[in-house]
GROMACS .gro file of C-alpha atoms in nm:
model
  140
    1MET     CA    1   0.743  -0.269  -0.885
    2ALA     CA    2   1.025  -0.491  -1.024
    3THR     CA    3   1.288  -0.606  -0.799
    4VAL     CA    4   1.509  -0.777  -0.997
    5SER     CA    5   1.769  -0.521  -1.238
    6ARG     CA    6   2.056  -0.329  -1.202
    7ARG     CA    7   2.037   0.022  -0.949
    8ALA     CA    8   1.905   0.326  -1.174
    9ARG     CA    9   2.133   0.578  -1.295
   10LEU     CA   10   2.054   0.969  -1.326
   11ALA     CA   11   2.162   0.870  -1.715
   12ASP     CA   12   1.847   0.623  -1.758
   13VAL     CA   13   1.577   0.909  -1.659
   14HIS     CA   14   1.678   1.056  -1.988
   15GLU     CA   15   1.721   0.731  -2.195
   16LEU     CA   16   1.397   0.616  -2.038
   17ALA     CA   17   1.211   0.925  -2.110
   18ALA     CA   18   1.381   1.009  -2.460
   19GLY     CA   19   1.251   0.644  -2.567
   20MET     CA   20   0.903   0.673  -2.525
   21PRO     CA   21   0.735   0.759  -2.790
   22HIS     CA   22   0.635   1.123  -2.919
   23VAL     CA   23   0.844   1.286  -2.726
   24THR     CA   24   1.035   1.605  -2.722
   25ARG     CA   25   1.319   1.747  -2.487
   26ILE     CA   26   1.268   2.106  -2.411
   27ASP     CA   27   1.514   2.317  -2.229
   28GLY     CA   28   1.308   2.490  -1.903
   29PRO     CA   29   1.409   2.844  -1.866
   30ARG     CA   30   1.747   2.759  -1.671
   31GLY     CA   31   1.833   2.494  -1.895
   32ASN     CA   32   1.680   2.198  -1.673
   33PRO     CA   33   1.554   1.936  -1.925
   34VAL     CA   34   1.215   1.908  -1.944
   35TYR     CA   35   1.058   1.564  -2.136
   36GLN     CA   36   0.720   1.622  -2.271
   37VAL     CA   37   0.406   1.415  -2.449
   38GLY     CA   38   0.180   1.580  -2.734
   39GLY     CA   39   0.319   1.920  -2.523
   40LYS     CA   40   0.263   1.825  -2.167
   41SER     CA   41   0.543   1.760  -1.926
   42PHE     CA   42   0.588   1.403  -1.757
   43VAL     CA   43   0.928   1.431  -1.623
   44PHE     CA   44   1.155   1.740  -1.570
   45PHE     CA   45   1.455   1.827  -1.405
   46ARG     CA   46   1.292   2.074  -1.110
   47THR     CA   47   1.535   2.418  -1.064
   48PRO     CA   48   1.631   2.450  -0.684
   49ARG     CA   49   1.325   2.552  -0.513
   50PRO     CA   50   1.224   2.661  -0.119
   51ASP     CA   51   1.011   2.396  -0.054
   52ALA     CA   52   1.246   2.130  -0.139
   53PHE     CA   53   1.526   2.156   0.091
   54ASP     CA   54   1.757   1.974   0.340
   55ALA     CA   55   1.649   1.997   0.706
   56ASP     CA   56   1.953   1.990   0.858
   57THR     CA   57   2.124   2.269   0.651
   58GLY     CA   58   1.842   2.457   0.493
   59GLN     CA   59   2.015   2.433   0.168
   60ARG     CA   60   1.782   2.404  -0.188
   61TYR     CA   61   1.808   2.050  -0.360
   62THR     CA   62   2.008   2.104  -0.677
   63ASP     CA   63   1.885   1.734  -0.778
   64VAL     CA   64   1.493   1.739  -0.763
   65ILE     CA   65   1.339   1.554  -1.071
   66VAL     CA   66   0.960   1.553  -1.108
   67PHE     CA   67   0.740   1.221  -1.238
   68TRP     CA   68   0.369   1.307  -1.326
   69VAL     CA   69   0.143   1.003  -1.180
   70PRO     CA   70  -0.180   0.842  -1.311
   71SER     CA   71  -0.356   0.926  -0.986
   72GLU     CA   72  -0.346   1.054  -0.603
   73SER     CA   73  -0.343   0.707  -0.519
   74ASP     CA   74  -0.037   0.609  -0.673
   75LYS     CA   75   0.133   0.886  -0.550
   76LEU     CA   76   0.052   0.791  -0.238
   77ALA     CA   77   0.165   0.500  -0.279
   78LEU     CA   78   0.481   0.567  -0.393
   79VAL     CA   79   0.575   0.824  -0.132
   80GLN     CA   80   0.398   0.673   0.188
   81ASP     CA   81   0.670   0.367   0.116
   82THR     CA   82   0.930   0.399   0.358
   83ALA     CA   83   1.151   0.172   0.092
   84LEU     CA   84   1.114   0.388  -0.199
   85PRO     CA   85   1.309   0.744  -0.239
   86PHE     CA   86   1.018   0.939  -0.354
   87PHE     CA   87   0.905   1.242  -0.204
   88THR     CA   88   0.642   1.564  -0.175
   89THR     CA   89   0.646   1.905  -0.035
   90ASP     CA   90   0.353   2.113   0.073
   91HIS     CA   91   0.345   2.297  -0.298
   92PHE     CA   92   0.302   1.970  -0.471
   93ASP     CA   93  -0.024   1.891  -0.288
   94GLY     CA   94  -0.301   1.833  -0.513
   95HIS     CA   95  -0.070   1.806  -0.794
   96LEU     CA   96   0.002   1.444  -0.966
   97SER     CA   97   0.331   1.427  -0.941
   98VAL     CA   98   0.632   1.299  -0.689
   99LEU     CA   99   0.965   1.397  -0.635
  100LEU     CA  100   1.287   1.263  -0.644
  101ARG     CA  101   1.682   1.357  -0.563
  102GLY     CA  102   1.886   1.266  -0.821
  103SER     CA  103   2.132   1.199  -0.569
  104ARG     CA  104   1.907   0.895  -0.418
  105ILE     CA  105   1.823   0.728  -0.787
  106GLY     CA  106   2.045   0.452  -0.720
  107GLU     CA  107   1.826   0.365  -0.411
  108LEU     CA  108   1.570   0.237  -0.775
  109THR     CA  109   1.646  -0.038  -0.969
  110HIS     CA  110   1.658   0.013  -1.375
  111GLY     CA  111   1.319  -0.158  -1.374
  112GLU     CA  112   1.159   0.042  -1.086
  113LEU     CA  113   1.283   0.344  -1.280
  114ALA     CA  114   1.194   0.244  -1.615
  115GLU     CA  115   0.828   0.213  -1.458
  116VAL     CA  116   0.774   0.530  -1.296
  117VAL     CA  117   0.896   0.693  -1.637
  118GLN     CA  118   0.626   0.487  -1.813
  119ASP     CA  119   0.301   0.574  -1.570
  120ALA     CA  120   0.417   0.922  -1.594
  121TRP     CA  121   0.447   0.901  -1.965
  122LEU     CA  122   0.102   0.741  -1.961
  123SER     CA  123  -0.070   0.945  -1.740
  124ARG     CA  124   0.024   1.294  -1.977
  125ALA     CA  125  -0.023   1.103  -2.299
  126SER     CA  126  -0.343   1.082  -2.554
  127ARG     CA  127  -0.567   0.818  -2.483
  128ARG     CA  128  -0.487   0.691  -2.814
  129ARG     CA  129  -0.167   0.680  -2.812
  130GLY     CA  130  -0.139   0.553  -2.423
  131ALA     CA  131  -0.374   0.293  -2.551
  132GLU     CA  132  -0.109   0.188  -2.883
  133TRP     CA  133   0.133   0.186  -2.646
  134LEU     CA  134   0.010  -0.038  -2.411
  135ALA     CA  135  -0.150  -0.251  -2.687
  136ALA     CA  136   0.243  -0.281  -2.792
  137HIS     CA  137   0.381  -0.325  -2.457
  138PRO     CA  138   0.151  -0.604  -2.264
  139ALA     CA  139   0.200  -0.629  -1.884
  140PRO     CA  140   0.417  -0.946  -1.827
   0.00000   0.00000   0.00000
């Protein structure tokens, strides 16, 4: 992941997700933003759920963001790297996604966040759209 960049902000999630091609933003059942490509969610802001909570207080997290990932190995790399703020819960076992609390987004650089959002989009976009985007954005 990129290491030289300013700290990520919550607004960056919206800007980066909306900036990918063929993206639609819809509101979830409680008005939570959901970013989709081809009708498939790739980033969404989750409503408080019983599986993500503060261990000390028992309070449900109100700021969880879900990012799809390309593979189980990508998921494990993100959640097992103690330098990164990503996590998962039992509810997401077998689901190709990672979770991030909005309150911890500043632990990522803008470049790191951009990479996660782009990978999320690529994991859900059609092969054709993904190939077109990758051709237009070759890796450095």
